[in-house]
mmCIF file of C-alpha atoms and ligand atoms in Angstrom:
data_model
loop_
_atom_site.group_PDB
_atom_site.id
_atom_site.type_symbol
_atom_site.label_atom_id
_atom_site.label_comp_id
_atom_site.label_asym_id
_atom_site.label_seq_id
_atom_site.Cartn_x
_atom_site.Cartn_y
_atom_site.Cartn_z
ATOM 1 C CA UNK A 27 0.300 -0.198 -0.012
ATOM 2 C CA UNK A 28 0.773 3.646 -0.923
ATOM 3 C CA UNK A 29 0.248 6.745 1.001
ATOM 4 C CA UNK A 30 0.370 10.071 -0.286
ATOM 5 C CA UNK A 31 -0.766 13.312 1.054
ATOM 6 C CA UNK A 32 -1.389 15.945 -1.376
ATOM 7 C CA UNK A 33 0.788 18.922 1.180
ATOM 8 C CA UNK A 34 1.359 22.366 0.450
ATOM 9 C CA UNK A 35 0.403 24.823 3.409
ATOM 10 C CA UNK A 36 -0.111 27.527 0.253
ATOM 11 C CA UNK A 37 -3.951 28.110 -1.270
ATOM 12 C CA UNK A 38 -5.066 27.217 -4.384
ATOM 13 C CA UNK A 39 -1.893 25.250 -5.825
ATOM 14 C CA UNK A 40 -3.306 22.609 -7.083
ATOM 15 C CA UNK A 41 -3.730 20.316 -4.433
ATOM 16 C CA UNK A 42 -7.707 19.016 -4.511
ATOM 17 C CA UNK A 43 -7.386 19.469 -8.463
ATOM 18 C CA UNK A 44 -4.261 16.859 -8.168
ATOM 19 C CA UNK A 45 -5.726 14.881 -5.047
ATOM 20 C CA UNK A 46 -9.234 13.841 -7.215
ATOM 21 C CA UNK A 47 -7.808 12.937 -10.320
ATOM 22 C CA UNK A 48 -5.154 11.334 -9.528
ATOM 23 C CA UNK A 49 -7.397 9.257 -7.288
ATOM 24 C CA UNK A 50 -9.466 8.506 -10.424
ATOM 25 C CA UNK A 51 -6.586 8.274 -12.773
ATOM 26 C CA UNK A 52 -5.331 5.334 -10.381
ATOM 27 C CA UNK A 53 -8.809 4.032 -9.685
ATOM 28 C CA UNK A 54 -9.186 3.394 -13.746
ATOM 29 C CA UNK A 55 -6.706 1.356 -14.179
ATOM 30 C CA UNK A 56 -8.274 -1.200 -11.702
ATOM 31 C CA UNK A 57 -6.140 -0.452 -8.353
ATOM 32 C CA UNK A 58 -8.102 -0.186 -5.421
ATOM 33 C CA UNK A 59 -7.864 3.519 -4.224
ATOM 34 C CA UNK A 60 -9.056 5.452 -1.035
ATOM 35 C CA UNK A 61 -9.348 9.389 -1.231
ATOM 36 C CA UNK A 62 -9.783 11.236 2.368
ATOM 37 C CA UNK A 63 -10.935 14.390 2.352
ATOM 38 C CA UNK A 64 -9.471 16.384 5.524
ATOM 39 C CA UNK A 65 -9.677 19.846 4.731
ATOM 40 C CA UNK A 66 -12.700 21.391 6.630
ATOM 41 C CA UNK A 67 -13.276 23.070 3.176
ATOM 42 C CA UNK A 68 -14.310 19.900 1.884
ATOM 43 C CA UNK A 69 -13.914 20.364 -1.756
ATOM 44 C CA UNK A 70 -12.892 16.780 -2.186
ATOM 45 C CA UNK A 71 -15.802 15.850 -1.328
ATOM 46 C CA UNK A 72 -17.805 18.390 -3.622
ATOM 47 C CA UNK A 73 -15.306 17.862 -6.404
ATOM 48 C CA UNK A 74 -16.761 14.241 -7.240
ATOM 49 C CA UNK A 75 -20.377 15.160 -6.568
ATOM 50 C CA UNK A 76 -20.736 14.143 -2.913
ATOM 51 C CA UNK A 77 -22.621 15.676 -0.397
ATOM 52 C CA UNK A 78 -20.936 16.750 2.879
ATOM 53 C CA UNK A 79 -23.333 15.099 5.714
ATOM 54 C CA UNK A 80 -23.453 15.790 9.113
ATOM 55 C CA UNK A 81 -22.102 13.364 11.722
ATOM 56 C CA UNK A 82 -20.950 11.480 9.344
ATOM 57 C CA UNK A 83 -17.320 12.401 7.580
ATOM 58 C CA UNK A 84 -13.707 12.436 9.242
ATOM 59 C CA UNK A 85 -14.905 14.304 11.686
ATOM 60 C CA UNK A 86 -16.575 12.166 13.425
ATOM 61 C CA UNK A 87 -13.845 9.288 12.653
ATOM 62 C CA UNK A 88 -11.023 11.559 13.758
ATOM 63 C CA UNK A 89 -13.242 12.207 17.035
ATOM 64 C CA UNK A 90 -13.472 8.516 17.399
ATOM 65 C CA UNK A 91 -17.555 8.695 17.019
ATOM 66 C CA UNK A 92 -17.576 6.446 13.734
ATOM 67 C CA UNK A 93 -15.444 4.576 11.945
ATOM 68 C CA UNK A 94 -13.985 4.137 8.289
ATOM 69 C CA UNK A 95 -16.399 2.015 7.279
ATOM 70 C CA UNK A 96 -19.652 4.008 8.541
ATOM 71 C CA UNK A 97 -18.431 7.191 6.424
ATOM 72 C CA UNK A 98 -17.124 6.072 3.355
ATOM 73 C CA UNK A 99 -18.668 6.070 -0.297
ATOM 74 C CA UNK A 100 -18.088 3.702 -2.942
ATOM 75 C CA UNK A 101 -18.032 6.985 -5.592
ATOM 76 C CA UNK A 102 -16.724 5.679 -8.887
ATOM 77 C CA UNK A 103 -15.255 2.372 -9.574
ATOM 78 C CA UNK A 104 -12.642 0.932 -6.887
ATOM 79 C CA UNK A 105 -12.594 4.211 -5.947
ATOM 80 C CA UNK A 106 -13.785 5.220 -1.969
ATOM 81 C CA UNK A 107 -14.168 8.092 -0.725
ATOM 82 C CA UNK A 108 -13.943 9.237 2.727
ATOM 83 C CA UNK A 109 -15.878 12.119 2.540
ATOM 84 C CA UNK A 110 -14.985 15.796 5.256
ATOM 85 C CA UNK A 111 -18.012 15.913 6.707
ATOM 86 C CA UNK A 112 -19.278 19.338 9.094
ATOM 87 C CA UNK A 113 -17.151 19.525 11.640
ATOM 88 C CA UNK A 114 -13.420 19.375 10.648
ATOM 89 C CA UNK A 115 -12.399 22.540 11.703
ATOM 90 C CA UNK A 116 -12.963 21.504 15.183
ATOM 91 C CA UNK A 117 -10.356 18.738 15.815
ATOM 92 C CA UNK A 118 -8.518 21.351 14.014
ATOM 93 C CA UNK A 119 -8.946 23.710 17.539
ATOM 94 C CA UNK A 120 -9.178 20.640 19.801
ATOM 95 C CA UNK A 121 -6.700 18.288 19.096
ATOM 96 C CA UNK A 122 -2.745 18.404 20.184
ATOM 97 C CA UNK A 123 0.026 17.360 20.505
ATOM 98 C CA UNK A 124 2.307 14.188 19.083
ATOM 99 C CA UNK A 125 -0.598 12.063 20.163
ATOM 100 C CA UNK A 126 -3.248 14.063 18.044
ATOM 101 C CA UNK A 127 -0.996 13.553 15.061
ATOM 102 C CA UNK A 128 -1.302 9.649 15.597
ATOM 103 C CA UNK A 129 -5.507 10.043 15.056
ATOM 104 C CA UNK A 130 -5.513 9.287 10.990
ATOM 105 C CA UNK A 131 -2.672 6.651 10.818
ATOM 106 C CA UNK A 132 -4.109 4.363 13.691
ATOM 107 C CA UNK A 133 -7.724 4.845 11.408
ATOM 108 C CA UNK A 134 -6.067 3.850 8.115
ATOM 109 C CA UNK A 135 -4.444 0.483 10.031
ATOM 110 C CA UNK A 136 -7.844 -0.818 9.343
ATOM 111 C CA UNK A 137 -8.325 -0.075 5.482
ATOM 112 C CA UNK A 138 -5.164 -2.550 4.594
ATOM 113 C CA UNK A 139 -7.104 -4.001 1.680
ATOM 114 C CA UNK A 140 -6.790 -0.265 -0.056
ATOM 115 C CA UNK A 141 -3.520 -0.068 -2.889
ATOM 116 C CA UNK A 142 -3.317 3.313 -2.721
ATOM 117 C CA UNK A 143 -4.586 6.153 -0.440
ATOM 118 C CA UNK A 144 -4.803 10.040 -1.430
ATOM 119 C CA UNK A 145 -5.454 12.310 1.438
ATOM 120 C CA UNK A 146 -6.364 15.296 0.340
ATOM 121 C CA UNK A 147 -4.936 18.670 3.386
ATOM 122 C CA UNK A 148 -5.947 21.904 3.965
ATOM 123 C CA UNK A 149 -3.937 25.194 3.480
ATOM 124 C CA UNK A 150 -2.124 24.623 6.950
ATOM 125 C CA UNK A 151 0.435 22.675 8.328
ATOM 126 C CA UNK A 152 -1.816 22.265 11.736
ATOM 127 C CA UNK A 153 -3.180 19.239 13.129
ATOM 128 C CA UNK A 154 -4.803 18.229 9.978
ATOM 129 C CA UNK A 155 -2.251 18.035 7.862
ATOM 130 C CA UNK A 156 0.121 16.541 10.617
ATOM 131 C CA UNK A 157 -2.327 13.648 10.487
ATOM 132 C CA UNK A 158 -2.279 13.171 7.127
ATOM 133 C CA UNK A 159 1.518 13.535 6.866
ATOM 134 C CA UNK A 160 1.851 10.948 9.921
ATOM 135 C CA UNK A 161 -0.392 8.539 8.121
ATOM 136 C CA UNK A 162 1.454 9.400 5.088
ATOM 137 C CA UNK A 163 4.360 6.511 3.174
ATOM 138 C CA UNK A 164 4.505 9.611 0.826
ATOM 139 C CA UNK A 165 4.571 13.314 0.337
ATOM 140 C CA UNK A 166 3.494 15.234 -3.161
ATOM 141 C CA UNK A 167 3.518 18.687 -3.186
ATOM 142 C CA UNK A 168 1.965 20.843 -5.667
ATOM 143 C CA UNK A 169 3.508 24.274 -6.859
ATOM 144 C CA UNK A 170 1.750 26.731 -8.820
ATOM 145 C CA UNK A 171 4.132 28.348 -11.599
ATOM 146 C CA UNK A 172 3.672 31.864 -10.728
ATOM 147 C CA UNK A 173 6.572 34.234 -9.015
ATOM 148 C CA UNK A 174 5.073 33.576 -5.483
ATOM 149 C CA UNK A 175 5.727 29.154 -5.882
ATOM 150 C CA UNK A 176 9.240 28.634 -4.086
ATOM 151 C CA UNK A 177 7.966 31.291 -1.312
ATOM 152 C CA UNK A 178 6.768 29.002 1.959
ATOM 153 C CA UNK A 179 8.445 25.345 0.180
ATOM 154 C CA UNK A 180 11.655 25.898 2.308
ATOM 155 C CA UNK A 181 9.359 25.975 5.085
ATOM 156 C CA UNK A 182 7.759 22.937 4.366
ATOM 157 C CA UNK A 183 10.347 21.002 3.458
ATOM 158 C CA UNK A 184 11.656 22.128 6.746
ATOM 159 C CA UNK A 185 8.923 21.238 9.009
ATOM 160 C CA UNK A 186 8.344 17.204 6.893
ATOM 161 C CA UNK A 187 12.500 17.012 7.788
ATOM 162 C CA UNK A 188 11.663 17.315 11.641
ATOM 163 C CA UNK A 189 8.822 15.165 11.176
ATOM 164 C CA UNK A 190 10.805 12.782 9.740
ATOM 165 C CA UNK A 191 13.033 12.649 12.587
ATOM 166 C CA UNK A 192 10.209 12.193 15.228
ATOM 167 C CA UNK A 193 8.677 9.588 12.952
ATOM 168 C CA UNK A 194 11.861 8.426 12.247
ATOM 169 C CA UNK A 195 11.597 7.126 8.996
ATOM 170 C CA UNK A 196 12.072 9.008 5.583
ATOM 171 C CA UNK A 197 9.266 10.773 3.504
ATOM 172 C CA UNK A 198 9.651 10.004 -0.420
ATOM 173 C CA UNK A 199 9.105 13.774 -1.552
ATOM 174 C CA UNK A 200 7.492 14.465 -5.132
ATOM 175 C CA UNK A 201 6.592 17.754 -6.346
ATOM 176 C CA UNK A 202 3.974 18.564 -9.076
ATOM 177 C CA UNK A 203 4.162 21.602 -11.456
ATOM 178 C CA UNK A 204 0.562 22.603 -11.614
ATOM 179 C CA UNK A 205 -1.512 25.727 -13.082
ATOM 180 C CA UNK A 206 1.766 25.529 -15.947
ATOM 181 C CA UNK A 207 2.149 27.966 -18.423
ATOM 182 C CA UNK A 208 4.782 26.732 -20.831
ATOM 183 C CA UNK A 209 5.241 29.799 -23.006
ATOM 184 C CA UNK A 210 5.949 31.993 -20.259
ATOM 185 C CA UNK A 211 9.687 32.303 -19.227
ATOM 186 C CA UNK A 212 8.229 32.696 -15.088
ATOM 187 C CA UNK A 213 6.985 29.628 -15.293
ATOM 188 C CA UNK A 214 9.992 27.613 -16.767
ATOM 189 C CA UNK A 215 12.167 29.530 -14.375
ATOM 190 C CA UNK A 216 10.317 28.050 -11.411
ATOM 191 C CA UNK A 217 9.984 24.743 -13.413
ATOM 192 C CA UNK A 218 14.557 24.811 -13.674
ATOM 193 C CA UNK A 219 14.706 26.301 -10.006
ATOM 194 C CA UNK A 220 13.105 23.442 -8.916
ATOM 195 C CA UNK A 221 14.780 21.012 -10.694
ATOM 196 C CA UNK A 222 17.894 22.107 -9.456
ATOM 197 C CA UNK A 223 17.245 22.303 -5.924
ATOM 198 C CA UNK A 224 15.385 18.999 -5.684
ATOM 199 C CA UNK A 225 16.319 16.870 -8.073
ATOM 200 C CA UNK A 226 14.955 13.557 -9.213
ATOM 201 C CA UNK A 227 11.879 14.714 -6.832
ATOM 202 C CA UNK A 228 10.150 16.689 -9.624
ATOM 203 C CA UNK A 229 7.470 14.606 -11.605
ATOM 204 C CA UNK A 230 7.962 14.487 -15.095
ATOM 205 C CA UNK A 231 4.527 15.544 -16.671
ATOM 206 C CA UNK A 232 3.748 19.392 -15.442
ATOM 207 C CA UNK A 233 -0.111 20.008 -14.838
ATOM 208 C CA UNK A 234 -0.752 22.776 -17.493
ATOM 209 C CA UNK A 235 -3.509 25.458 -16.793
ATOM 210 C CA UNK A 236 -6.968 23.954 -18.470
ATOM 211 C CA UNK A 237 -10.192 25.668 -17.866
ATOM 212 C CA UNK A 238 -11.721 21.963 -18.491
ATOM 213 C CA UNK A 239 -9.810 21.055 -14.622
ATOM 214 C CA UNK A 240 -11.110 24.493 -13.046
ATOM 215 C CA UNK A 241 -14.635 23.492 -14.248
ATOM 216 C CA UNK A 242 -15.151 19.928 -13.438
ATOM 217 C CA UNK A 243 -15.794 20.369 -9.683
ATOM 218 C CA UNK A 244 -18.307 22.611 -10.593
ATOM 219 C CA UNK A 245 -20.200 19.633 -12.232
ATOM 220 C CA UNK A 246 -19.000 17.204 -9.398
ATOM 221 C CA UNK A 247 -17.114 15.187 -12.465
ATOM 222 C CA UNK A 248 -12.931 13.983 -12.484
ATOM 223 C CA UNK A 249 -11.444 14.990 -15.923
ATOM 224 C CA UNK A 250 -12.224 11.523 -17.181
ATOM 225 C CA UNK A 251 -15.483 12.153 -17.099
ATOM 226 C CA UNK A 252 -15.711 15.912 -17.634
ATOM 227 C CA UNK A 253 -13.288 16.464 -21.043
ATOM 228 C CA UNK A 254 -11.727 13.081 -21.331
ATOM 229 C CA UNK A 255 -9.360 14.202 -24.862
ATOM 230 C CA UNK A 256 -8.167 16.915 -23.884
ATOM 231 C CA UNK A 257 -4.764 18.789 -22.129
ATOM 232 C CA UNK A 258 -6.412 18.314 -18.308
ATOM 233 C CA UNK A 259 -6.985 14.455 -18.771
ATOM 234 C CA UNK A 260 -3.598 13.461 -21.119
ATOM 235 C CA UNK A 261 -1.792 15.664 -18.046
ATOM 236 C CA UNK A 262 -3.159 13.656 -15.148
ATOM 237 C CA UNK A 263 -3.033 10.431 -16.840
ATOM 238 C CA UNK A 264 0.711 10.873 -17.284
ATOM 239 C CA UNK A 265 1.603 12.010 -14.067
ATOM 240 C CA UNK A 266 -0.491 8.922 -12.750
ATOM 241 C CA UNK A 267 2.115 6.938 -14.718
ATOM 242 C CA UNK A 268 4.903 9.020 -13.264
ATOM 243 C CA UNK A 269 4.438 8.166 -10.144
ATOM 244 C CA UNK A 270 3.519 4.388 -10.731
ATOM 245 C CA UNK A 271 6.635 4.298 -12.316
ATOM 246 C CA UNK A 272 8.686 7.309 -10.135
ATOM 247 C CA UNK A 273 9.296 9.116 -13.491
ATOM 248 C CA UNK A 274 11.341 12.077 -12.424
ATOM 249 C CA UNK A 275 12.875 14.982 -14.108
HETATM 250 N N1 ATP B 9 -4.109 22.832 -13.797
HETATM 251 C C1 ATP B 9 -5.408 24.029 -13.963
HETATM 252 N N2 ATP B 9 -5.902 24.643 -14.461
HETATM 253 C C2 ATP B 9 -6.659 25.524 -14.218
HETATM 254 N N3 ATP B 9 -7.426 25.528 -13.418
HETATM 255 C C3 ATP B 9 -6.577 24.868 -12.112
HETATM 256 C C4 ATP B 9 -6.087 23.934 -12.412
HETATM 257 N N4 ATP B 9 -5.707 23.378 -11.186
HETATM 258 C C5 ATP B 9 -6.277 24.029 -10.266
HETATM 259 N N5 ATP B 9 -7.097 24.721 -11.124
HETATM 260 C C6 ATP B 9 -8.080 25.488 -10.248
HETATM 261 O O1 ATP B 9 -7.517 26.372 -8.862
HETATM 262 C C7 ATP B 9 -8.179 26.720 -8.160
HETATM 263 C C8 ATP B 9 -7.624 26.207 -6.571
HETATM 264 O O2 ATP B 9 -7.178 25.062 -7.007
HETATM 265 P P1 ATP B 9 -7.447 23.613 -5.999
HETATM 266 O O3 ATP B 9 -8.447 23.977 -5.546
HETATM 267 O O4 ATP B 9 -7.152 22.358 -6.141
HETATM 268 O O5 ATP B 9 -5.740 24.324 -5.277
HETATM 269 P P2 ATP B 9 -5.809 23.946 -3.470
HETATM 270 O O6 ATP B 9 -4.116 23.559 -3.482
HETATM 271 O O7 ATP B 9 -6.740 22.744 -3.232
HETATM 272 O O8 ATP B 9 -7.086 25.300 -2.912
HETATM 273 P P3 ATP B 9 -7.120 24.740 -1.262
HETATM 274 O O9 ATP B 9 -5.597 25.371 -0.466
HETATM 275 O O10 ATP B 9 -8.070 26.345 -0.859
HETATM 276 O O11 ATP B 9 -6.984 23.762 -0.757
HETATM 277 C C9 ATP B 9 -9.600 25.920 -8.386
HETATM 278 O O12 ATP B 9 -10.689 26.845 -8.603
HETATM 279 C C10 ATP B 9 -9.054 25.181 -9.700
HETATM 280 O O13 ATP B 9 -10.298 24.402 -10.113
HETATM 281 MG MG1 MG B 10 -7.966 22.164 -1.509
#
């Protein structure tokens, strides 16, 4: 089993878009996938076209009131969604400490039959993201190709190093270029800097800016349902292959 946190404390970089479409791309290849919504905004849940149900989401799982089994929704073939629920922000306020960081990890031990787990994190490095990181073997860091892209990335990597020390195991880190404009000099500069600073960590396929990727969550569709043959679907399919085979730049 491979467990990925899709993580970046910076907002709007494409975490949810990446978690949703990678999860579906890999489920479409016949693997058993879980997608976990750890963001109080619940965008992964609504992006799959599912409702945010009161008392029946990851908040209740983390509070120990419900089991993963009780809240899971088979949203697509091979793809089980564990939705956000309405009280995730309460978890952020009431749970603390190293022990509080292990809540998700302890729960995930109960869904061992999955091949891949994707956890969509909120735009912060607080307790919900900590739970996701502690439960993961690998971290996917989406980086948007704008001038603020590298801002905060070194801090994020430092946080990950500290966590690795405490966990006493390494986390495999993957960087994904998102919202990429191949013709812009700035985007290419961001890409070159990332490849230089993080050799063999930048996944091969950049995700291009594509209107269809922005539209599809509004319909509750993945990109493979909304526009099967466009750039968005092609890029996320290629990215899924990168991840399956460890293809980097
Ligand atoms: N490659 C892309 N092309 C066009 N639009 C995109 C692309 N990737 C993401 N978007 C859009 O950009 C916005 C932010 O993306 P997304 O919600 O995936 O980011 P996020 O990092 O999860 O945000 P948050 O930090 O709020 O959780 C959304 O409206 C999304 O549809
Ligand atoms: Mg998001």
